[in-house]
mmCIF file with all atom_site columns, C-alpha atoms in Angstrom:
data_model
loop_
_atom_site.group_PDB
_atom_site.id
_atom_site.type_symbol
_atom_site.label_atom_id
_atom_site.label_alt_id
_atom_site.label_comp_id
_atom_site.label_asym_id
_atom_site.label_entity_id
_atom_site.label_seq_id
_atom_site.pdbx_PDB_ins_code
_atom_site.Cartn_x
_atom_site.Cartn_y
_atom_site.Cartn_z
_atom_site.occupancy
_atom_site.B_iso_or_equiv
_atom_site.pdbx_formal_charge
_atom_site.auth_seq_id
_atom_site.auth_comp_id
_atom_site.auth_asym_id
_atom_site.auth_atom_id
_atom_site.pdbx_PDB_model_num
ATOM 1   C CA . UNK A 1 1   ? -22.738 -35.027 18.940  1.00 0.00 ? 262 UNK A CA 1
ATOM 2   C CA . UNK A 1 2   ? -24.114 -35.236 15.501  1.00 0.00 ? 263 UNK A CA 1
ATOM 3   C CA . UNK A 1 3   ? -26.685 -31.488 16.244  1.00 0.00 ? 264 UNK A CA 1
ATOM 4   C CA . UNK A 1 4   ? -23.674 -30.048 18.091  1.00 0.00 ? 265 UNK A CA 1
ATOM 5   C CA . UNK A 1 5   ? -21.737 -30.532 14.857  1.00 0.00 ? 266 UNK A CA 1
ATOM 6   C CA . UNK A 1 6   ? -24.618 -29.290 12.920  1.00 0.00 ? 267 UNK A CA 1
ATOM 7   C CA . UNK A 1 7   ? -25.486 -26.625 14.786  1.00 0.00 ? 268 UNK A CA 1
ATOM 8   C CA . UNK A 1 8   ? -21.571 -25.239 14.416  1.00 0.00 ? 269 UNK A CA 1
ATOM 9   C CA . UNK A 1 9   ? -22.059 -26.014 10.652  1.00 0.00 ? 270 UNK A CA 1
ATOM 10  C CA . UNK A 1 10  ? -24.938 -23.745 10.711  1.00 0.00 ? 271 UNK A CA 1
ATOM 11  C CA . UNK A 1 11  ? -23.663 -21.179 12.629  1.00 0.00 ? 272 UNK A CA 1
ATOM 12  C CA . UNK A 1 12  ? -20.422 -21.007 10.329  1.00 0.00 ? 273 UNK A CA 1
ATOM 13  C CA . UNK A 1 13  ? -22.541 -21.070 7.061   1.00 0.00 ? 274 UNK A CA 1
ATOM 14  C CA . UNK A 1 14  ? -24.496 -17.821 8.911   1.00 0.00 ? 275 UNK A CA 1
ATOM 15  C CA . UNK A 1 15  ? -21.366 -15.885 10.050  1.00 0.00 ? 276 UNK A CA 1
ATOM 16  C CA . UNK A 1 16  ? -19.972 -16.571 6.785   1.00 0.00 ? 277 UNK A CA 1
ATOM 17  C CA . UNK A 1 17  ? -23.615 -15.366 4.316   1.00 0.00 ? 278 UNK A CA 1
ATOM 18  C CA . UNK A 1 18  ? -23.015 -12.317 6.525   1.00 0.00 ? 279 UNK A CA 1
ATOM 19  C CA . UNK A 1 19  ? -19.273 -11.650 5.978   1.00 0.00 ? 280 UNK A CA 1
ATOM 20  C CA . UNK A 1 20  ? -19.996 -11.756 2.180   1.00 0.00 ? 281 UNK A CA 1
ATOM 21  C CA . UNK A 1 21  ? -22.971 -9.734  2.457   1.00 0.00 ? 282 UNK A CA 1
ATOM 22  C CA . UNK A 1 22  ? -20.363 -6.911  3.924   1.00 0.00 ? 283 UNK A CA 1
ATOM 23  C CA . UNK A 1 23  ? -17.844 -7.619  2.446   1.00 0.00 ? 284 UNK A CA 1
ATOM 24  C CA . UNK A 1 24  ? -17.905 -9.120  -1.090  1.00 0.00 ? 285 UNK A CA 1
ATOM 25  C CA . UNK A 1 25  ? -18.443 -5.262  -2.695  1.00 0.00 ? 286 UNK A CA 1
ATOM 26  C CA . UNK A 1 26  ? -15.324 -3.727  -2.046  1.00 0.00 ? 287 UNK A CA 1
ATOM 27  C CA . UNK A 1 27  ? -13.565 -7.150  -2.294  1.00 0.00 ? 288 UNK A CA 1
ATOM 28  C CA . UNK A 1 28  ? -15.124 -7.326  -6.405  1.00 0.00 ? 289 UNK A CA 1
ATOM 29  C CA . UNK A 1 29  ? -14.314 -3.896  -6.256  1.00 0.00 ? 290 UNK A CA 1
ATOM 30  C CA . UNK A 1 30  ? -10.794 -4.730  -5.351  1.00 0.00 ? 291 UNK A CA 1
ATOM 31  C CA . UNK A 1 31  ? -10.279 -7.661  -8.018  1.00 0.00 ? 292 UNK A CA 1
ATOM 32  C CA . UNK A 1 32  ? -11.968 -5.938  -10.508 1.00 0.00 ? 293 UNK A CA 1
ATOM 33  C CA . UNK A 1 33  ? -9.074  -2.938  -10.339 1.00 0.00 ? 294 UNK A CA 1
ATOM 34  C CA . UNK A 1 34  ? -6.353  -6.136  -10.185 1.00 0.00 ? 295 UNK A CA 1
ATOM 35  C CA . UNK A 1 35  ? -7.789  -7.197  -13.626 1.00 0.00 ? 296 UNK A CA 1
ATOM 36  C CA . UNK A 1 36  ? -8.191  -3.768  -14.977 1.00 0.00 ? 297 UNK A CA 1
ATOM 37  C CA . UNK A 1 37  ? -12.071 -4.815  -16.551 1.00 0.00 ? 298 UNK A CA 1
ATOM 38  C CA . UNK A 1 38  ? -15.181 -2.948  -16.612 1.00 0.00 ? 299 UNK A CA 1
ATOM 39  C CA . UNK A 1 39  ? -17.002 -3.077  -14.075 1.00 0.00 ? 300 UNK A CA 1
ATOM 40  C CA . UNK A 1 40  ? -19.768 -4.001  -15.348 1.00 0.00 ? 301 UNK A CA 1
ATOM 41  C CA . UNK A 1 41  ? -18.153 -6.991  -17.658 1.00 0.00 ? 302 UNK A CA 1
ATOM 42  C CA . UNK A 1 42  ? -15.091 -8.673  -14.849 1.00 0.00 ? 303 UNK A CA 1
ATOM 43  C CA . UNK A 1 43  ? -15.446 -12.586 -15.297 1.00 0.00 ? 304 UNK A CA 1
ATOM 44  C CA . UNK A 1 44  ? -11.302 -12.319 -14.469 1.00 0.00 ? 305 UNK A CA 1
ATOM 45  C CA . UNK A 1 45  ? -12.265 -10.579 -11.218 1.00 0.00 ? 306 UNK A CA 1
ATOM 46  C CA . UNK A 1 46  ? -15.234 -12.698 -10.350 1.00 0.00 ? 307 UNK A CA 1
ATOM 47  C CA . UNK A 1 47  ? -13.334 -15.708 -10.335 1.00 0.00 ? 308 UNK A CA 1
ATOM 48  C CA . UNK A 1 48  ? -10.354 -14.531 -8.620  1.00 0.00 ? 309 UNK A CA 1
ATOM 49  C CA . UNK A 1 49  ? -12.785 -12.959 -5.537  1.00 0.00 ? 310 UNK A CA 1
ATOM 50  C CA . UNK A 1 50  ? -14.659 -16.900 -5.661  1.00 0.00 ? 311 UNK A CA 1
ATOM 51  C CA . UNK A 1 51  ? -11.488 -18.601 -5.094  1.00 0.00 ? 312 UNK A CA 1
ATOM 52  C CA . UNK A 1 52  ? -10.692 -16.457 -2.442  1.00 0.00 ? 313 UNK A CA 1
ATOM 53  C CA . UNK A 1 53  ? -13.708 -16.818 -0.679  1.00 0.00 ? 314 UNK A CA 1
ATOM 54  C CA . UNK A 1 54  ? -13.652 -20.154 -0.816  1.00 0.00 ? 315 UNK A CA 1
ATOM 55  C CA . UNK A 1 55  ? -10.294 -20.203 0.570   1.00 0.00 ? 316 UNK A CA 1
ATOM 56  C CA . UNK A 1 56  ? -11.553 -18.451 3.772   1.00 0.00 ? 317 UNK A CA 1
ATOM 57  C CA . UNK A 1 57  ? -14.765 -20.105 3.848   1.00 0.00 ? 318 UNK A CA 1
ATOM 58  C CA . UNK A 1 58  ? -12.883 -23.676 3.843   1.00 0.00 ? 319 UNK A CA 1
ATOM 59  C CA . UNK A 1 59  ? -10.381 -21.726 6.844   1.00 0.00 ? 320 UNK A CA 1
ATOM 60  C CA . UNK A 1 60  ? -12.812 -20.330 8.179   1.00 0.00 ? 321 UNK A CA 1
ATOM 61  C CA . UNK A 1 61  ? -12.957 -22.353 11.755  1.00 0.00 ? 322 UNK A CA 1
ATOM 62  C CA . UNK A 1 62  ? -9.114  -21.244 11.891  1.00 0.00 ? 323 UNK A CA 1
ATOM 63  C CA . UNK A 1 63  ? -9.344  -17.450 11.774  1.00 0.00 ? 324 UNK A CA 1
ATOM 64  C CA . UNK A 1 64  ? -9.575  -17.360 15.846  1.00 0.00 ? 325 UNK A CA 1
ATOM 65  C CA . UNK A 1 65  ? -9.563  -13.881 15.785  1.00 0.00 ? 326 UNK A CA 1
ATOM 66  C CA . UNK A 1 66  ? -7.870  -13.126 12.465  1.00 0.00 ? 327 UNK A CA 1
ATOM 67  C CA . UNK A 1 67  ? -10.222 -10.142 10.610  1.00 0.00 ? 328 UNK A CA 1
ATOM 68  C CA . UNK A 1 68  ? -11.365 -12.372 7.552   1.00 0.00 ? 329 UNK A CA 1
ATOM 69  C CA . UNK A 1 69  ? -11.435 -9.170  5.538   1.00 0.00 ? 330 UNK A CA 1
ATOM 70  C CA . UNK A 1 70  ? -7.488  -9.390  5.733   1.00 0.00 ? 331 UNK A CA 1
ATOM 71  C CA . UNK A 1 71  ? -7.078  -13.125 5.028   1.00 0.00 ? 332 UNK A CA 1
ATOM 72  C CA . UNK A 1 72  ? -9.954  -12.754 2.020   1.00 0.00 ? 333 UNK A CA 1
ATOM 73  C CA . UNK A 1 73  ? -8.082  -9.776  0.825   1.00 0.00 ? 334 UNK A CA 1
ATOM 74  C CA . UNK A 1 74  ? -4.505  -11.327 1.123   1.00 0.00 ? 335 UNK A CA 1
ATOM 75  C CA . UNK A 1 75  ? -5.390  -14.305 -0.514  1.00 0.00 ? 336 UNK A CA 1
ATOM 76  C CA . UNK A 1 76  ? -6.870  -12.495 -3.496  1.00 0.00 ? 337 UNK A CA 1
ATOM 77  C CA . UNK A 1 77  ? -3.455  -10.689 -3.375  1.00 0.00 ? 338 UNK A CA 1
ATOM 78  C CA . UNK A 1 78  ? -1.531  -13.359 -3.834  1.00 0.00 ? 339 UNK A CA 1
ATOM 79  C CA . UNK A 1 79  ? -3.409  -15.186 -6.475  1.00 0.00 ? 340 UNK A CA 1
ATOM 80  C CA . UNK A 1 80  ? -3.801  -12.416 -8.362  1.00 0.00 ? 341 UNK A CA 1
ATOM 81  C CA . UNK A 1 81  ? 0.610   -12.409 -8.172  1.00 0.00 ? 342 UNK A CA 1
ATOM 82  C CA . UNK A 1 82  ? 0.682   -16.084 -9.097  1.00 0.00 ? 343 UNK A CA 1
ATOM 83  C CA . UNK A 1 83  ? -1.335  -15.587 -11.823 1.00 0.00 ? 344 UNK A CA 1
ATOM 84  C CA . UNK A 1 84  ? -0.233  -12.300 -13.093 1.00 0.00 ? 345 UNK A CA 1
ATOM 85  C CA . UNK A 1 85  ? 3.149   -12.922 -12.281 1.00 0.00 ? 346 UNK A CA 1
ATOM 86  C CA . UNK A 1 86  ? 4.079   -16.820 -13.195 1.00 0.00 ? 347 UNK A CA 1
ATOM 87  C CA . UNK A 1 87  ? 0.935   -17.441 -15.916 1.00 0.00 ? 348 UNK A CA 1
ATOM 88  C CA . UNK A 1 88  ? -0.354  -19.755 -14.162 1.00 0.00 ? 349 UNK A CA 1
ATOM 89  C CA . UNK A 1 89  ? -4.498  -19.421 -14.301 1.00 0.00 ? 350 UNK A CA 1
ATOM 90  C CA . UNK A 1 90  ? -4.723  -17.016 -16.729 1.00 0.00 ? 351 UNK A CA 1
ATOM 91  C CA . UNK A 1 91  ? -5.478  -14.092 -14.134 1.00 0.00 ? 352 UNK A CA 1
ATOM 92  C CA . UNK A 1 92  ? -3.181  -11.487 -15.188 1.00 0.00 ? 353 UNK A CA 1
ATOM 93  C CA . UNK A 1 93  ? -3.121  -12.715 -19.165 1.00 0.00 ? 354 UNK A CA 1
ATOM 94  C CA . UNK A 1 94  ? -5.641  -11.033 -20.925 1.00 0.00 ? 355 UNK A CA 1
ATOM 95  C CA . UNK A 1 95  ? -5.454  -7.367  -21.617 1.00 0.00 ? 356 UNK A CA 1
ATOM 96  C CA . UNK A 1 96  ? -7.060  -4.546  -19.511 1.00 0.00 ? 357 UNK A CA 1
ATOM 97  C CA . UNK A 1 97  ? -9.631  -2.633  -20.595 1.00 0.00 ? 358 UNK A CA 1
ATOM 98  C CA . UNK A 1 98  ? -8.557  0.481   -21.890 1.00 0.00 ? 359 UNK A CA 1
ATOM 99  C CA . UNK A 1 99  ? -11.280 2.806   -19.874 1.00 0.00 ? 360 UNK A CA 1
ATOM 100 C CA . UNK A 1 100 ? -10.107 1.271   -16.455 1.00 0.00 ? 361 UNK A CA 1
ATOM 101 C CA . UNK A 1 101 ? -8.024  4.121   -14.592 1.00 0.00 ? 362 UNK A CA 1
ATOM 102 C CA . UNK A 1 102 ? -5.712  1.428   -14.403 1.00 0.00 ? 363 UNK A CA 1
ATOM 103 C CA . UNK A 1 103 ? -5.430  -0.202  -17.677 1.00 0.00 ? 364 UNK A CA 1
ATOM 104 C CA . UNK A 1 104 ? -1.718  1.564   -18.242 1.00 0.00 ? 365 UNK A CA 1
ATOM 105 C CA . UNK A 1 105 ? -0.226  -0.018  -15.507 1.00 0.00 ? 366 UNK A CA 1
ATOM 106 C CA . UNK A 1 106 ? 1.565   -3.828  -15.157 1.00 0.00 ? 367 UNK A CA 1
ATOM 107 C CA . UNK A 1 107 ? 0.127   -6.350  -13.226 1.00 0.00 ? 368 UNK A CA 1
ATOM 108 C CA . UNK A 1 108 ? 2.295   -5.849  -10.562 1.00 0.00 ? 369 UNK A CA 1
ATOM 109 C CA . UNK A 1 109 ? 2.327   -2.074  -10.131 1.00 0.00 ? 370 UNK A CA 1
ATOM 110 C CA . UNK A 1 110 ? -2.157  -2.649  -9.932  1.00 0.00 ? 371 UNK A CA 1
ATOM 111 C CA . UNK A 1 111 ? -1.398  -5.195  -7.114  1.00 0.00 ? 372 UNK A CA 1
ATOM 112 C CA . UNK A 1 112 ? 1.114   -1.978  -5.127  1.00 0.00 ? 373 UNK A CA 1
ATOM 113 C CA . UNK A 1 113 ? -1.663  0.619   -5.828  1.00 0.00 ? 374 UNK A CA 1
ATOM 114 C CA . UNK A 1 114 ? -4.584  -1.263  -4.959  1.00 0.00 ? 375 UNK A CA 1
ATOM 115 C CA . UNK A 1 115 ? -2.860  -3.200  -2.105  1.00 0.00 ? 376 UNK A CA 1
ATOM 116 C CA . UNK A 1 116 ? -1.692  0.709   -0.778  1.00 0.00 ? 377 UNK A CA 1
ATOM 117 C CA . UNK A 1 117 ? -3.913  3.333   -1.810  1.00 0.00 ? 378 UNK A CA 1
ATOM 118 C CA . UNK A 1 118 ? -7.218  1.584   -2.599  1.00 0.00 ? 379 UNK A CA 1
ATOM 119 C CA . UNK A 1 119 ? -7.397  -0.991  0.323   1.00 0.00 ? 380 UNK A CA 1
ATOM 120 C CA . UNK A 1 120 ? -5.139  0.813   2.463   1.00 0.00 ? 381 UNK A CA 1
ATOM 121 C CA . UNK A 1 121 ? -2.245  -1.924  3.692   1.00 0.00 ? 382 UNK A CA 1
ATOM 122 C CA . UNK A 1 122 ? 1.044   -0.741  5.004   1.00 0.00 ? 383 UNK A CA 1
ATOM 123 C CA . UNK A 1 123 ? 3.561   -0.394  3.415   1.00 0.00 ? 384 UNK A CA 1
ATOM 124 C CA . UNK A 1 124 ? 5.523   -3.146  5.165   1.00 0.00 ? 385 UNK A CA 1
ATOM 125 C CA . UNK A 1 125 ? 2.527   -5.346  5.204   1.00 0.00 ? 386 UNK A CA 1
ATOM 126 C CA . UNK A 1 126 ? 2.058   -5.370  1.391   1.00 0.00 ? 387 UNK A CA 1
ATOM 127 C CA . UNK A 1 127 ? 6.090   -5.951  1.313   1.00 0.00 ? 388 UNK A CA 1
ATOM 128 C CA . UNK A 1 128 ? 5.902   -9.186  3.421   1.00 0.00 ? 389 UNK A CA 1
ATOM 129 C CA . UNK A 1 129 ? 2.850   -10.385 1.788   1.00 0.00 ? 390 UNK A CA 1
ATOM 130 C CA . UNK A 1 130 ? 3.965   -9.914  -1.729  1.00 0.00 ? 391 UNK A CA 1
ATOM 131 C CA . UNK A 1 131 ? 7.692   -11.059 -0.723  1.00 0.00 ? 392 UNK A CA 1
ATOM 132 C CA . UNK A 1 132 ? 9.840   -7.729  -1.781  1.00 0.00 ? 393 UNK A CA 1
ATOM 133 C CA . UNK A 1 133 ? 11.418  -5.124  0.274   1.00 0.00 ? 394 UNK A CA 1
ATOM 134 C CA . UNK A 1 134 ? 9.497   -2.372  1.587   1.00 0.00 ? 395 UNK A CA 1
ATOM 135 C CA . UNK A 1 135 ? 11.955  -0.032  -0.233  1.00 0.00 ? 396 UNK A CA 1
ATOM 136 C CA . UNK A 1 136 ? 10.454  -1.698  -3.695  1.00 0.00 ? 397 UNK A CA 1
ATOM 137 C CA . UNK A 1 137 ? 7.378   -1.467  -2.677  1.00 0.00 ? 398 UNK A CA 1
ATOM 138 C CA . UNK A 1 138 ? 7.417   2.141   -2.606  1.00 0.00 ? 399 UNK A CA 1
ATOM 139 C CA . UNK A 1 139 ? 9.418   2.288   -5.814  1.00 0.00 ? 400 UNK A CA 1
ATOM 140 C CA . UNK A 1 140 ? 6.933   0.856   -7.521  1.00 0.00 ? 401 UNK A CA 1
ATOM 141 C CA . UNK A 1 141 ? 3.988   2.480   -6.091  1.00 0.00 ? 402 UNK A CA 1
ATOM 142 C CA . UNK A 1 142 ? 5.765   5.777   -6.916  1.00 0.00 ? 403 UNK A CA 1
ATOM 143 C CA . UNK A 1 143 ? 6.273   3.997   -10.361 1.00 0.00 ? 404 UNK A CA 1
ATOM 144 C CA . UNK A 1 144 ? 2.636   3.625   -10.823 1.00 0.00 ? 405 UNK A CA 1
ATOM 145 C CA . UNK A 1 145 ? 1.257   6.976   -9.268  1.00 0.00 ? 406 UNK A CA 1
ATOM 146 C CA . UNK A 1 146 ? 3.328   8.702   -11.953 1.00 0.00 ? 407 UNK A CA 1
ATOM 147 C CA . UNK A 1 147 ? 2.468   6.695   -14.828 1.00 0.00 ? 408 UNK A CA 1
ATOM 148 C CA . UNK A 1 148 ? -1.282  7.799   -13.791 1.00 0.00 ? 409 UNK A CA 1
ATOM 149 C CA . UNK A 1 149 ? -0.658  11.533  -12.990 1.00 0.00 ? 410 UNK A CA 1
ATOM 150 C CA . UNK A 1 150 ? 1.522   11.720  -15.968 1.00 0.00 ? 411 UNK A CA 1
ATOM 151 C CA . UNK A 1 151 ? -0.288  9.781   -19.200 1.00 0.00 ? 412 UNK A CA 1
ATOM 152 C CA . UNK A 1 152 ? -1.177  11.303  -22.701 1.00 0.00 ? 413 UNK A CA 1
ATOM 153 C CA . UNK A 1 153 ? -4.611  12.581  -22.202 1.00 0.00 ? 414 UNK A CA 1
ATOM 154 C CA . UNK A 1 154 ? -4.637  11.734  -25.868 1.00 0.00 ? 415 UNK A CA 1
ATOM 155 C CA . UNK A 1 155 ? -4.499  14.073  -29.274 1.00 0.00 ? 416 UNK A CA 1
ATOM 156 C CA . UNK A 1 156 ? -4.306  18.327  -28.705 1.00 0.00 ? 417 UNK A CA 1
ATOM 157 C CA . UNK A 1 157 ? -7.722  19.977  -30.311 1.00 0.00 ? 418 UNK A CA 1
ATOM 158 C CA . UNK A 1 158 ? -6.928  21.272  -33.572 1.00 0.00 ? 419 UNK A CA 1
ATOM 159 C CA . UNK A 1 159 ? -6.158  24.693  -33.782 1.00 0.00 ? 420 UNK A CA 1
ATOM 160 C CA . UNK A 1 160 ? -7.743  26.939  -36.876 1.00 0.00 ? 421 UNK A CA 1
ATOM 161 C CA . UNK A 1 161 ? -6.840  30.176  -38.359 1.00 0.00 ? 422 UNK A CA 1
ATOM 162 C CA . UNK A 1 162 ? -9.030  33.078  -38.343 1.00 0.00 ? 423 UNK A CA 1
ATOM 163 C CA . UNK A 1 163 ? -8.953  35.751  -40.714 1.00 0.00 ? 424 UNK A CA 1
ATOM 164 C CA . UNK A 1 164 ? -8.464  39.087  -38.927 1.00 0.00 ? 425 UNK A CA 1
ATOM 165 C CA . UNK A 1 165 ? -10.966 41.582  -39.879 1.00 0.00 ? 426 UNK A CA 1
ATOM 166 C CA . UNK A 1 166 ? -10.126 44.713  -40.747 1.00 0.00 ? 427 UNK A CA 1
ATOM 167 C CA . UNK A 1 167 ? -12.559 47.380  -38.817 1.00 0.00 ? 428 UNK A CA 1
#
């Protein structure tokens, strides 16, 4: 009993090493957007993707069929909302940086556009797992596609006068 249990310990640790190795890029990828950091400086979005993977890894027996892409992915989601949302972890606390694409938008309308148009969910999937109406989801993915499109691309070049000369 005792190498049948470590044998399935083994095999889980495996399946798991090779889930990350597929996965864990577009899943920083993901939480680094949520945070609105650099890429290249996310300690936010680092932590946020551990304690999600650990969260599947520890439920990880359970899945019985369930993509754990999806459960990885909705429980970054909704940690991200908890902390963005209610304070509590500091997730959503700090300030973006300004040269993320997304830096002018809240935390929640970054959770709608990444949850929509980056990782493609449904629309009534990202409603149920974020708790609003579908109709709100789109308001505020709307919200946030505008606020992109439409921002200040910052000061107007100077214009200067030229002399005309006479011929």
């Amino acid at each position: 009993m005792l190498e049948r249990h470590a044998s399935r310990a083994t095999r889980r640790a495996r399946e798991f090493e090779a889930f990350v190795a597929g996965a864990a890029g577009r899943l920083l990828h993901a939480a680094t957007l949520l945070t609105a950091e650099a890429p290249d400086d996310n300690p936010r979005a680092r932590r946020l993707l551990t304690l999600s993977l650990a969260h599947t890894y520890a439920s990880w027996d359970r899945l019985r069929g369930e993509d754990p892409y999806d459960r990885t992915r909705s429980h970054l989601a909704v940690r991200f909302a908890r902390g963005a949302w209610h304070h509590h972890g500091g997730l959503g606390r700090s300030r973006p940086d300004p040269a993320c694409p997304l830096a002018p938008l809240t935390p929640q309308e970054r959770l709608v556009l990444v949850l929509r148009l980056h990782e493609g969910v449904a629309e009534e999937q990202t409603a149920a797992l974020l708790g609003l109406s579908p109709d709100r989801v789109r308001a505020i993915c709307h919200r946030a596609t505008s606020t992109l499109l439409h921002r200040p691309r910052g000061p107007a070049p100077a214009v200067t006068a030229t002399k005309a000369v006479p011929s």
